[in-house]
Amino acid sequence: MFEDFREYSVAEFFKKNRHMLGFSGKIKSMTTIIHELVTNALDACEEAQILPDIRVEISQVDVDKYKVVVSDNGPGIPKELLGKVFGQLLAGTKFHKYKQQRGQQGIGAAGVAMYAKLTTGLPLHIISAHEGKLVSADITVDIQKNQPLITNLIEDEADFHGTIVEGVFGDVKVDKSEYSVLEYIKRTAIANPHASFELVINGEQYSFPRTSDKVPPPPKEVKPHPLGVLTYELIELAKRSTSKTLKRFFVETFERFSTAKVQELEKLVNVDLNKSPKELTWQEAEDLVKAIRSMQWMAPRKDVVYPIGEDQIKGSLEAILKPEIVITRTRDPKIYRGGIPYVVEVGIAYGGNFKGSIMRFANRVPLLFDSSACAITKAVKSIDWKRYGIKDFDNEPVLALVSLNSVFVPYVSAGKTAISQEEEIVQEIKNALMEAARKIKIHINKKIRSRELEKKKSALMRYVNYLSHDISYLSGYPPEPLKENLERIIKEKYSL
Ligand SMILES: Nc1ncnc2c1ncn2[C@@H]1O[C@H](COP(=O)(O)OP(=O)(O)O)[C@@H](O)[C@H]1O
Ligand SMILES: [Mg+2]
């Protein structure tokens, strides 16, 4: 049996398990391709403080086969890294950073290249302009080795900056459903009002101009807070650490871990904190985590999470949905699992050409799949909407947008399609929604009252003619001024 024993690369693993990267089903696979390329463009622009102009063009070339071109005006990618970005899984600048970004694992771009290769055999064609240098190349993943394969490399000078990714993909499709690219880009535009998007699907053009000129601040990196750490994470952090001793490791790795705190910890556990972090065992890590939990800690920094902003959400919902009213609410930063800061934002739109929808976002990325597993869906569904004048959420013109922003979003899986239903997060989302819903209720009540008044008013108006004639006959006054006065009185009394 051991004759067949062999090692395989992470690329081979993801080739077999491509559903983990979002490549399952034709519609979802196409949305995943666009999602990976667009989030990279947005992340890069944010880091470089550029107002993003993003263009996505999709054209059908055969049955279930499409050409995709995504271009951005970001900083571009240096030549030395181009191969790794698109030709090697688990390579990138964001891995293991506690930072509010869209990408995390360094598998997006190369995952897209791999999907092209698996479905059409073709490499991606990349053009990148970075710091005055233009590079174009065909890049794909050598799946056995998880290494980039680069061909047709051409270099030149550039008087612009940005990245263009072109690829041909099989086993993909676009349509007008809520799971497809149009909806994805529309929602991305809502959560990124500072970005402008051009989308062309088989010649049909859609534009989503920016509604704000404010680039979100570049994401700040934070160290993890001791209260947030789990045993296996502690082991992983320790293994990767370059600190000489466990004592130094705690001070250097975590936020709020002073030498005084290390001394306090030392008294609580039976672990030699002078040894190398690389020698930390599972049992010791478990004891340390338990002891850390029993200590008093300064709260984590909260100024590292950037919400979209109430005005920005309102502006983009109004621009894209044209509703009667939008109420937005950005809550103050909160902490979950004792150590991870996050901010919940909501917007409720009411009245218009939509009904009973939920829009979910995590760090400005729309979540279209696995709705039922998501903390946001759970919170929206658990609200008694009748109390807020909405008798039947699914069938009334109401839309609830919820956005969770955090340096670490607890996704349910590597596919990052839904937020796990942690109790504190669900409750926080509920609180935000109820605050906004109270104002929606005031609007709805006003609407009902003004409709009733309108009815009464028009009923009375019908009698004004008769009445003014009769009063004129009885009193001898001319009928016209009587009529005008009566109309004025009714209007005054029966309007809000
Ligand atoms: N359009 C782009 N512009 C600039 N840099 C990019 C772009 N796309 C990808 N990158 C770089 O390539 C890296 C790998 O991207 P990706 O595989 O999607 O992983 P992740 O986004 O999780 O880091 C990113 O971390 C970033 O440094
Ligand atoms: Mg990415």
Short mmCIF file of C-alpha atoms and ligand atoms in Angstrom, two decimals:
data_model
loop_
_atom_site.label_atom_id
_atom_site.label_comp_id
_atom_site.label_asym_id
_atom_site.label_seq_id
_atom_site.Cartn_x
_atom_site.Cartn_y
_atom_site.Cartn_z
CA MET A 1 0.00 0.00 0.00
CA PHE A 2 2.85 2.42 0.73
CA GLU A 3 4.16 2.23 -2.82
CA ASP A 4 1.53 4.83 -3.64
CA PHE A 5 2.61 7.15 -0.84
CA ARG A 6 3.52 10.58 -2.15
CA GLU A 7 3.49 14.22 -1.21
CA TYR A 8 1.37 16.71 -3.04
CA SER A 9 1.36 20.47 -3.34
CA VAL A 10 -1.20 22.87 -1.96
CA ALA A 11 -2.16 23.59 -5.59
CA GLU A 12 -3.03 19.94 -6.10
CA PHE A 13 -5.09 20.03 -2.93
CA PHE A 14 -7.10 23.01 -4.14
CA LYS A 15 -7.40 21.53 -7.61
CA LYS A 16 -9.27 18.63 -6.01
CA ASN A 17 -11.13 20.85 -3.56
CA ARG A 18 -11.82 23.80 -5.77
CA HIS A 19 -15.30 24.25 -4.22
CA MET A 20 -13.42 25.47 -1.12
CA LEU A 21 -12.26 28.43 -3.18
CA GLY A 22 -15.75 29.12 -4.49
CA PHE A 23 -15.41 27.23 -7.76
CA SER A 24 -18.58 25.15 -7.81
CA GLY A 25 -21.49 25.72 -10.17
CA LYS A 26 -21.18 27.84 -13.31
CA ILE A 27 -22.75 31.03 -11.99
CA LYS A 28 -20.91 30.91 -8.67
CA SER A 29 -17.58 30.17 -10.36
CA MET A 30 -17.92 33.26 -12.56
CA THR A 31 -18.88 35.42 -9.57
CA THR A 32 -15.88 34.04 -7.68
CA ILE A 33 -13.49 35.00 -10.51
CA ILE A 34 -14.82 38.55 -10.58
CA HIS A 35 -14.86 38.72 -6.77
CA GLU A 36 -11.21 37.69 -6.44
CA LEU A 37 -9.97 40.13 -9.07
CA VAL A 38 -12.14 43.05 -7.93
CA THR A 39 -11.30 42.65 -4.21
CA ASN A 40 -7.60 42.62 -5.09
CA ALA A 41 -7.99 45.81 -7.10
CA LEU A 42 -9.87 47.51 -4.24
CA ASP A 43 -7.37 46.36 -1.59
CA ALA A 44 -4.42 47.56 -3.66
CA CYS A 45 -6.02 50.96 -4.31
CA GLU A 46 -6.82 51.40 -0.63
CA GLU A 47 -3.28 50.56 0.40
CA ALA A 48 -1.92 53.04 -2.18
CA GLN A 49 -4.62 55.65 -1.37
CA ILE A 50 -5.94 55.82 -4.93
CA LEU A 51 -9.58 56.44 -5.89
CA PRO A 52 -10.34 53.18 -7.73
CA ASP A 53 -11.59 53.05 -11.33
CA ILE A 54 -12.42 49.44 -12.04
CA ARG A 55 -13.58 47.96 -15.30
CA VAL A 56 -14.94 44.45 -15.75
CA GLU A 57 -15.65 43.08 -19.20
CA ILE A 58 -17.18 39.66 -19.77
CA SER A 59 -17.83 38.22 -23.24
CA GLN A 60 -19.12 34.82 -24.18
CA VAL A 61 -16.85 32.93 -26.59
CA ASP A 62 -18.59 29.54 -26.56
CA VAL A 63 -21.11 27.49 -24.59
CA ASP A 64 -20.27 28.07 -20.87
CA LYS A 65 -17.00 29.67 -21.95
CA TYR A 66 -16.22 33.34 -21.37
CA LYS A 67 -13.41 35.82 -21.74
CA VAL A 68 -12.96 38.06 -18.69
CA VAL A 69 -10.94 41.28 -18.46
CA VAL A 70 -10.59 43.14 -15.17
CA SER A 71 -8.56 46.33 -15.06
CA ASP A 72 -7.75 48.78 -12.29
CA ASN A 73 -5.81 52.00 -11.81
CA GLY A 74 -4.07 50.70 -8.67
CA PRO A 75 -0.35 50.74 -7.94
CA GLY A 76 0.40 47.78 -10.26
CA ILE A 77 2.54 44.82 -9.25
CA PRO A 78 6.36 44.73 -9.30
CA LYS A 79 7.82 42.39 -11.94
CA GLU A 80 9.56 40.15 -9.38
CA LEU A 81 6.24 39.38 -7.68
CA LEU A 82 3.99 39.06 -10.72
CA GLY A 83 4.66 35.33 -11.07
CA LYS A 84 3.99 34.55 -7.42
CA VAL A 85 0.78 36.60 -7.34
CA PHE A 86 -0.84 34.71 -10.24
CA GLY A 87 1.13 31.48 -10.26
CA GLN A 88 1.50 30.39 -6.66
CA LEU A 89 -1.17 29.64 -4.08
CA LEU A 90 -0.69 30.90 -0.53
CA ALA A 91 1.47 33.86 -1.57
CA GLY A 92 0.62 37.47 -0.92
CA THR A 93 1.07 40.54 1.23
CA LYS A 94 -1.92 40.08 3.54
CA PHE A 95 -1.40 36.63 5.02
CA HIS A 96 -1.77 36.44 8.81
CA LYS A 97 -2.05 40.16 9.28
CA TYR A 98 -4.63 41.51 11.68
CA LYS A 99 -5.75 44.21 9.32
CA GLN A 100 -9.07 45.19 7.85
CA GLN A 101 -8.67 43.97 4.29
CA ARG A 102 -10.74 42.03 1.84
CA GLY A 103 -8.11 39.41 0.99
CA GLN A 104 -6.46 37.30 3.68
CA GLN A 105 -5.03 34.04 2.49
CA GLY A 106 -3.14 34.70 -0.75
CA ILE A 107 -5.09 32.19 -2.78
CA GLY A 108 -7.41 34.44 -4.76
CA ALA A 109 -5.39 35.47 -7.79
CA ALA A 110 -3.59 32.16 -8.29
CA GLY A 111 -6.88 30.33 -7.68
CA VAL A 112 -8.34 32.23 -10.65
CA ALA A 113 -5.31 31.28 -12.79
CA MET A 114 -5.72 27.68 -11.76
CA TYR A 115 -9.41 27.66 -12.68
CA ALA A 116 -8.58 29.00 -16.16
CA LYS A 117 -6.00 26.29 -16.60
CA LEU A 118 -8.32 23.51 -15.42
CA THR A 119 -11.20 24.56 -17.66
CA THR A 120 -9.50 25.84 -20.84
CA GLY A 121 -5.81 24.97 -20.45
CA LEU A 122 -4.93 28.63 -20.95
CA PRO A 123 -2.73 30.92 -18.84
CA LEU A 124 -3.87 34.34 -17.66
CA HIS A 125 -2.55 37.31 -19.59
CA ILE A 126 -1.37 40.01 -17.19
CA ILE A 127 -0.39 43.58 -17.90
CA SER A 128 0.92 45.54 -14.97
CA ALA A 129 2.29 49.07 -14.72
CA HIS A 130 4.18 49.71 -11.52
CA GLU A 131 6.42 52.70 -10.75
CA GLY A 132 7.04 53.56 -14.40
CA LYS A 133 7.67 49.97 -15.53
CA LEU A 134 5.30 48.02 -17.72
CA VAL A 135 5.33 44.24 -17.71
CA SER A 136 3.12 41.90 -19.68
CA ALA A 137 3.22 38.13 -19.41
CA ASP A 138 1.24 34.92 -19.64
CA ILE A 139 1.12 33.29 -16.23
CA THR A 140 -0.31 30.08 -14.86
CA VAL A 141 0.25 27.69 -11.96
CA ASP A 142 2.44 24.61 -12.26
CA ILE A 143 0.00 22.55 -10.24
CA GLN A 144 2.40 19.72 -9.27
CA LYS A 145 4.93 22.15 -7.85
CA ASN A 146 2.68 25.09 -6.87
CA GLN A 147 5.09 27.32 -8.76
CA PRO A 148 4.49 30.00 -11.38
CA LEU A 149 4.92 29.25 -15.11
CA ILE A 150 5.66 32.47 -16.97
CA THR A 151 5.83 32.86 -20.75
CA ASN A 152 5.92 35.73 -23.28
CA LEU A 153 7.35 38.21 -20.81
CA ILE A 154 7.68 41.67 -22.32
CA GLU A 155 8.98 44.77 -20.54
CA ASP A 156 8.57 48.42 -21.40
CA GLU A 157 8.15 51.81 -19.83
CA ALA A 158 4.80 52.99 -18.47
CA ASP A 159 3.35 56.46 -18.00
CA PHE A 160 0.39 55.15 -15.97
CA HIS A 161 -0.18 52.66 -13.16
CA GLY A 162 -2.55 49.75 -12.78
CA THR A 163 -3.17 46.12 -13.52
CA ILE A 164 -5.08 44.33 -16.27
CA VAL A 165 -5.97 40.65 -15.87
CA GLU A 166 -7.31 38.75 -18.87
CA GLY A 167 -8.44 35.15 -18.85
CA VAL A 168 -10.61 32.64 -20.69
CA PHE A 169 -12.66 30.34 -18.47
CA GLY A 170 -14.80 27.28 -19.07
CA ASP A 171 -17.60 25.91 -16.90
CA VAL A 172 -18.83 29.43 -16.09
CA LYS A 173 -21.92 31.49 -16.82
CA VAL A 174 -23.51 34.91 -16.18
CA ASP A 175 -27.18 35.70 -15.77
CA LYS A 176 -29.38 38.31 -14.09
CA SER A 177 -29.93 36.40 -10.84
CA GLU A 178 -29.01 37.65 -7.39
CA TYR A 179 -26.00 35.32 -7.42
CA SER A 180 -24.43 36.65 -10.57
CA VAL A 181 -21.89 39.30 -11.54
CA LEU A 182 -24.24 42.25 -12.12
CA GLU A 183 -25.65 41.97 -8.60
CA TYR A 184 -22.16 41.41 -7.20
CA ILE A 185 -20.80 44.60 -8.79
CA LYS A 186 -23.91 46.57 -7.87
CA ARG A 187 -23.48 45.61 -4.21
CA THR A 188 -19.74 46.17 -4.32
CA ALA A 189 -20.48 49.69 -5.58
CA ILE A 190 -22.90 50.26 -2.69
CA ALA A 191 -20.30 49.28 -0.08
CA ASN A 192 -17.47 51.15 -1.84
CA PRO A 193 -18.93 54.54 -2.70
CA HIS A 194 -15.42 55.86 -3.33
CA ALA A 195 -14.92 53.46 -6.27
CA SER A 196 -16.28 53.71 -9.78
CA PHE A 197 -17.23 50.60 -11.74
CA GLU A 198 -17.80 49.93 -15.41
CA LEU A 199 -19.29 46.55 -16.19
CA VAL A 200 -19.79 45.20 -19.70
CA ILE A 201 -21.53 41.85 -20.16
CA ASN A 202 -21.72 40.71 -23.78
CA GLY A 203 -21.71 44.28 -25.01
CA GLU A 204 -24.33 45.48 -22.53
CA GLN A 205 -22.89 48.28 -20.40
CA TYR A 206 -23.59 49.17 -16.77
CA SER A 207 -22.00 52.10 -14.94
CA PHE A 208 -21.75 52.67 -11.23
CA PRO A 209 -20.09 56.06 -10.77
CA ARG A 210 -18.54 56.93 -7.40
CA THR A 211 -20.75 58.82 -4.98
CA SER A 212 -17.91 59.85 -2.64
CA ASP A 213 -14.40 61.21 -3.21
CA LYS A 214 -13.12 60.05 0.16
CA VAL A 215 -10.65 57.16 -0.03
CA PRO A 216 -10.98 55.05 3.11
CA PRO A 217 -7.85 55.42 5.25
CA PRO A 218 -5.16 52.79 4.66
CA PRO A 219 -5.90 49.83 6.94
CA LYS A 220 -3.91 49.77 10.18
CA GLU A 221 -2.33 46.59 11.35
CA VAL A 222 -3.02 45.49 14.92
CA LYS A 223 -1.47 42.83 17.02
CA PRO A 224 -3.94 40.27 18.32
CA HIS A 225 -5.41 40.91 21.77
CA PRO A 226 -4.62 38.16 24.31
CA LEU A 227 -8.29 37.50 25.02
CA GLY A 228 -9.02 36.60 21.41
CA VAL A 229 -6.44 33.86 21.01
CA LEU A 230 -7.35 30.17 20.75
CA THR A 231 -4.99 27.30 21.57
CA TYR A 232 -4.11 26.33 18.01
CA GLU A 233 -3.58 29.96 17.08
CA LEU A 234 -1.20 30.40 20.00
CA ILE A 235 0.78 27.38 18.80
CA GLU A 236 0.86 28.71 15.24
CA LEU A 237 1.95 32.19 16.34
CA ALA A 238 4.63 30.66 18.57
CA LYS A 239 5.99 28.44 15.79
CA ARG A 240 6.28 31.39 13.43
CA SER A 241 7.75 33.72 16.06
CA THR A 242 11.37 34.87 15.98
CA SER A 243 11.36 35.86 19.67
CA LYS A 244 14.03 34.17 21.80
CA THR A 245 11.84 33.32 24.78
CA LEU A 246 8.14 32.84 25.44
CA LYS A 247 8.30 35.94 27.64
CA ARG A 248 9.51 38.06 24.74
CA PHE A 249 7.08 36.30 22.43
CA PHE A 250 4.06 37.42 24.46
CA VAL A 251 5.25 41.02 24.69
CA GLU A 252 6.18 41.22 21.00
CA THR A 253 3.23 39.33 19.53
CA PHE A 254 0.26 40.63 21.46
CA GLU A 255 -1.36 43.92 22.14
CA ARG A 256 -1.59 44.99 25.84
CA PHE A 257 0.97 42.34 26.96
CA SER A 258 3.42 44.23 29.20
CA THR A 259 6.29 42.64 31.12
CA ALA A 260 4.20 43.08 34.26
CA LYS A 261 1.48 41.01 32.61
CA VAL A 262 4.02 38.33 31.71
CA GLN A 263 5.06 38.13 35.38
CA GLU A 264 1.43 37.82 36.39
CA LEU A 265 0.96 35.02 33.88
CA GLU A 266 4.10 33.23 35.04
CA LYS A 267 2.61 32.84 38.51
CA LEU A 268 -0.56 31.27 37.16
CA VAL A 269 0.95 28.48 35.05
CA ASN A 270 3.43 25.70 35.34
CA VAL A 271 5.22 26.54 32.10
CA ASP A 272 8.82 27.67 31.68
CA LEU A 273 8.43 31.03 29.99
CA ASN A 274 12.19 31.33 29.40
CA LYS A 275 12.20 28.63 26.75
CA SER A 276 11.91 29.18 23.02
CA PRO A 277 8.37 29.70 21.71
CA LYS A 278 9.10 26.98 19.13
CA GLU A 279 9.08 24.42 21.94
CA LEU A 280 5.59 25.25 23.13
CA THR A 281 3.48 22.09 23.45
CA TRP A 282 -0.26 21.78 22.97
CA GLN A 283 -0.89 21.13 26.66
CA GLU A 284 1.16 24.19 27.66
CA ALA A 285 -0.62 26.36 25.12
CA GLU A 286 -3.96 25.18 26.47
CA ASP A 287 -2.91 26.06 30.04
CA LEU A 288 -1.62 29.45 28.94
CA VAL A 289 -4.84 30.29 27.11
CA LYS A 290 -6.86 29.31 30.18
CA ALA A 291 -4.68 31.47 32.44
CA ILE A 292 -4.84 34.42 30.03
CA ARG A 293 -8.63 34.20 30.10
CA SER A 294 -8.63 34.46 33.89
CA MET A 295 -6.60 37.68 33.93
CA GLN A 296 -7.79 41.28 33.74
CA TRP A 297 -6.91 43.02 30.46
CA MET A 298 -7.10 46.48 29.03
CA ALA A 299 -9.68 46.49 26.26
CA PRO A 300 -8.34 46.12 22.72
CA ARG A 301 -7.79 49.17 20.51
CA LYS A 302 -10.89 49.99 18.60
CA ASP A 303 -9.54 52.64 16.26
CA VAL A 304 -8.39 50.10 13.73
CA VAL A 305 -11.76 49.31 12.18
CA TYR A 306 -13.11 51.66 9.55
CA PRO A 307 -16.81 51.61 8.82
CA ILE A 308 -18.22 52.67 5.46
CA GLY A 309 -20.04 55.57 7.14
CA GLU A 310 -23.71 56.54 7.51
CA ASP A 311 -23.70 59.25 4.83
CA GLN A 312 -21.83 57.04 2.38
CA ILE A 313 -24.25 54.12 2.77
CA LYS A 314 -27.20 56.46 2.48
CA GLY A 315 -25.74 58.11 -0.62
CA SER A 316 -25.10 54.87 -2.43
CA LEU A 317 -28.41 53.23 -1.51
CA GLU A 318 -30.22 56.34 -2.74
CA ALA A 319 -28.22 56.46 -5.97
CA ILE A 320 -28.70 52.81 -6.79
CA LEU A 321 -32.17 51.93 -5.43
CA LYS A 322 -33.94 55.33 -5.53
CA PRO A 323 -36.06 54.46 -2.47
CA GLU A 324 -38.55 56.67 -0.63
CA ILE A 325 -36.41 56.77 2.48
CA VAL A 326 -33.11 55.41 3.79
CA ILE A 327 -32.15 55.24 7.46
CA THR A 328 -28.56 54.32 8.26
CA ARG A 329 -26.85 53.56 11.52
CA THR A 330 -23.16 52.99 12.26
CA ARG A 331 -22.66 51.58 15.76
CA ASP A 332 -19.67 52.23 17.98
CA PRO A 333 -16.88 49.64 17.80
CA LYS A 334 -17.51 46.51 19.86
CA ILE A 335 -15.42 43.48 20.80
CA TYR A 336 -16.20 39.82 20.15
CA ARG A 337 -14.57 36.68 21.58
CA GLY A 338 -13.18 39.00 24.22
CA GLY A 339 -10.49 40.41 21.93
CA ILE A 340 -11.46 41.21 18.33
CA PRO A 341 -12.80 44.69 17.48
CA TYR A 342 -15.58 45.11 14.94
CA VAL A 343 -18.13 47.66 13.79
CA VAL A 344 -21.66 46.93 12.60
CA GLU A 345 -23.42 49.22 10.17
CA VAL A 346 -26.93 48.99 8.81
CA GLY A 347 -29.07 50.76 6.28
CA ILE A 348 -32.78 50.20 5.83
CA ALA A 349 -34.30 51.39 2.58
CA TYR A 350 -38.06 51.58 2.26
CA GLY A 351 -40.42 52.18 -0.64
CA GLY A 352 -39.37 51.45 -4.18
CA ASN A 353 -38.86 48.82 -6.79
CA PHE A 354 -37.54 46.08 -4.49
CA LYS A 355 -38.95 43.79 -1.88
CA GLY A 356 -37.86 41.92 1.21
CA SER A 357 -34.13 41.83 0.50
CA ILE A 358 -31.10 41.45 2.70
CA MET A 359 -27.73 42.76 1.53
CA ARG A 360 -24.82 41.28 3.46
CA PHE A 361 -21.31 42.69 3.55
CA ALA A 362 -18.07 41.85 5.33
CA ASN A 363 -15.27 44.41 5.07
CA ARG A 364 -17.06 46.01 2.09
CA VAL A 365 -17.31 42.73 0.19
CA PRO A 366 -20.84 41.58 -0.72
CA LEU A 367 -21.77 38.10 0.46
CA LEU A 368 -24.12 36.46 -2.05
CA PHE A 369 -23.98 32.78 -1.10
CA ASP A 370 -24.86 30.61 1.91
CA SER A 371 -27.29 33.17 3.24
CA SER A 372 -28.94 30.79 5.70
CA ALA A 373 -25.66 30.07 7.50
CA CYS A 374 -24.92 33.76 8.05
CA ALA A 375 -25.12 35.79 11.28
CA ILE A 376 -26.63 38.68 9.29
CA THR A 377 -29.53 36.60 7.96
CA LYS A 378 -30.15 35.21 11.42
CA ALA A 379 -30.32 38.71 12.92
CA VAL A 380 -32.63 40.08 10.20
CA LYS A 381 -34.96 37.07 10.46
CA SER A 382 -35.14 37.21 14.23
CA ILE A 383 -36.55 40.74 14.26
CA ASP A 384 -40.28 41.17 14.75
CA TRP A 385 -40.73 43.51 11.79
CA LYS A 386 -44.46 43.93 12.49
CA ARG A 387 -43.49 46.08 15.47
CA TYR A 388 -41.92 48.48 13.02
CA GLY A 389 -44.87 48.76 10.66
CA ILE A 390 -43.60 46.09 8.25
CA LYS A 391 -46.23 43.37 8.28
CA ASP A 392 -44.57 40.98 5.85
CA PHE A 393 -40.83 41.56 5.41
CA ASP A 394 -40.47 39.27 2.40
CA ASN A 395 -43.21 40.95 0.39
CA GLU A 396 -42.92 44.62 1.28
CA PRO A 397 -40.62 47.20 -0.34
CA VAL A 398 -37.97 46.98 2.35
CA LEU A 399 -34.27 46.31 2.08
CA ALA A 400 -31.93 45.69 4.99
CA LEU A 401 -28.25 46.27 4.39
CA VAL A 402 -25.87 44.99 7.05
CA SER A 403 -22.12 45.44 6.95
CA LEU A 404 -19.66 43.94 9.39
CA ASN A 405 -16.18 45.43 9.48
CA SER A 406 -13.38 43.84 11.42
CA VAL A 407 -9.67 43.10 11.39
CA PHE A 408 -10.72 39.46 11.58
CA VAL A 409 -14.11 38.45 10.20
CA PRO A 410 -15.21 35.04 11.54
CA TYR A 411 -16.23 33.43 8.25
CA VAL A 412 -17.90 30.02 8.35
CA SER A 413 -15.38 28.57 5.88
CA ALA A 414 -12.36 29.31 3.69
CA GLY A 415 -14.79 30.27 0.92
CA LYS A 416 -15.67 33.40 2.96
CA THR A 417 -19.33 33.29 1.93
CA ALA A 418 -21.01 33.81 5.32
CA ILE A 419 -20.27 35.15 8.80
CA SER A 420 -20.49 32.60 11.58
CA GLN A 421 -23.42 33.04 13.92
CA GLU A 422 -21.54 34.15 17.04
CA GLU A 423 -24.11 35.22 19.60
CA GLU A 424 -22.59 38.62 20.41
CA ILE A 425 -22.36 39.55 16.75
CA VAL A 426 -25.93 38.49 16.00
CA GLN A 427 -27.18 40.57 18.95
CA GLU A 428 -25.18 43.61 17.90
CA ILE A 429 -26.58 43.42 14.36
CA LYS A 430 -30.09 43.11 15.79
CA ASN A 431 -29.60 46.19 17.95
CA ALA A 432 -28.41 48.21 14.98
CA LEU A 433 -31.32 47.09 12.82
CA MET A 434 -33.89 47.85 15.51
CA GLU A 435 -32.50 51.36 15.97
CA ALA A 436 -32.88 52.05 12.26
CA ALA A 437 -36.25 50.28 12.08
CA ARG A 438 -37.70 52.62 14.71
CA LYS A 439 -37.15 55.55 12.36
CA ILE A 440 -38.58 53.60 9.45
CA LYS A 441 -41.69 53.02 11.56
CA ILE A 442 -42.11 56.78 12.06
CA HIS A 443 -41.93 57.23 8.29
CA ILE A 444 -44.46 54.48 7.63
CA ASN A 445 -46.86 55.83 10.25
CA LYS A 446 -46.61 59.29 8.75
CA LYS A 447 -47.35 57.87 5.34
CA ILE A 448 -50.44 56.05 6.61
CA ARG A 449 -51.67 59.15 8.45
CA SER A 450 -51.17 61.41 5.47
CA ARG A 451 -53.02 58.94 3.25
CA GLU A 452 -55.96 58.95 5.70
CA LEU A 453 -55.99 62.73 5.88
CA GLU A 454 -55.88 62.93 2.09
CA LYS A 455 -58.98 60.72 1.95
CA LYS A 456 -60.89 62.87 4.44
CA LYS A 457 -59.79 66.03 2.69
CA SER A 458 -61.03 64.96 -0.73
CA ALA A 459 -64.31 63.76 0.78
CA LEU A 460 -64.93 67.20 2.32
CA MET A 461 -63.78 69.04 -0.80
CA ARG A 462 -66.64 67.45 -2.70
CA TYR A 463 -69.13 69.43 -0.53
CA VAL A 464 -67.44 72.81 -0.75
CA ASN A 465 -69.40 73.92 -3.83
CA TYR A 466 -72.83 73.14 -2.34
CA LEU A 467 -71.92 74.53 1.02
CA SER A 468 -70.60 77.86 -0.26
CA HIS A 469 -73.72 78.31 -2.40
CA ASP A 470 -76.03 77.56 0.51
CA ILE A 471 -74.17 79.88 2.89
CA SER A 472 -74.16 82.58 0.23
CA TYR A 473 -77.93 82.16 -0.21
CA LEU A 474 -78.55 82.37 3.54
CA SER A 475 -76.09 85.16 4.34
CA GLY A 476 -76.03 87.28 1.21
CA TYR A 477 -72.23 87.09 0.93
CA PRO A 478 -70.81 86.36 -2.57
CA PRO A 479 -70.07 82.61 -3.02
CA GLU A 480 -66.51 82.81 -4.44
CA PRO A 481 -64.64 84.14 -1.35
CA LEU A 482 -66.70 81.75 0.79
CA LYS A 483 -65.54 78.85 -1.33
CA GLU A 484 -61.91 79.93 -1.18
CA ASN A 485 -62.02 80.28 2.58
CA LEU A 486 -63.65 76.91 3.07
CA GLU A 487 -61.04 75.24 0.88
CA ARG A 488 -58.24 76.91 2.81
CA ILE A 489 -59.66 75.76 6.16
CA ILE A 490 -59.98 72.15 4.97
CA LYS A 491 -56.48 72.12 3.51
CA GLU A 492 -55.01 73.49 6.72
CA LYS A 493 -56.83 71.06 8.94
CA TYR A 494 -56.21 67.95 6.86
CA SER A 495 -52.57 67.99 6.03
CA LEU A 496 -49.59 66.86 8.11
N1 LIG B 1 -4.75 44.23 -8.90
C1 LIG B 1 -3.72 44.18 -8.04
N2 LIG B 1 -2.95 45.28 -7.82
C2 LIG B 1 -1.90 45.23 -6.95
N3 LIG B 1 -1.54 44.13 -6.24
C3 LIG B 1 -2.24 43.01 -6.42
C4 LIG B 1 -3.36 42.96 -7.33
N4 LIG B 1 -3.86 41.71 -7.29
C5 LIG B 1 -3.10 41.02 -6.42
N5 LIG B 1 -2.12 41.78 -5.87
C6 LIG B 1 -1.09 41.35 -4.89
O1 LIG B 1 -1.08 39.94 -4.93
C7 LIG B 1 -1.26 39.37 -3.66
C8 LIG B 1 -1.99 38.05 -3.77
O2 LIG B 1 -3.35 38.22 -4.10
P1 LIG B 1 -4.37 37.08 -3.74
O3 LIG B 1 -3.85 35.79 -4.27
O4 LIG B 1 -5.73 37.48 -4.18
O5 LIG B 1 -4.30 37.00 -2.16
P2 LIG B 1 -4.82 38.01 -1.04
O6 LIG B 1 -5.69 39.00 -1.70
O7 LIG B 1 -5.58 37.12 -0.09
O8 LIG B 1 -3.58 38.58 -0.44
C9 LIG B 1 -1.98 40.44 -2.86
O9 LIG B 1 -1.71 40.29 -1.49
C10 LIG B 1 -1.40 41.72 -3.44
O10 LIG B 1 -0.17 42.00 -2.81
MG MG B 2 -7.24 38.53 -2.96
#
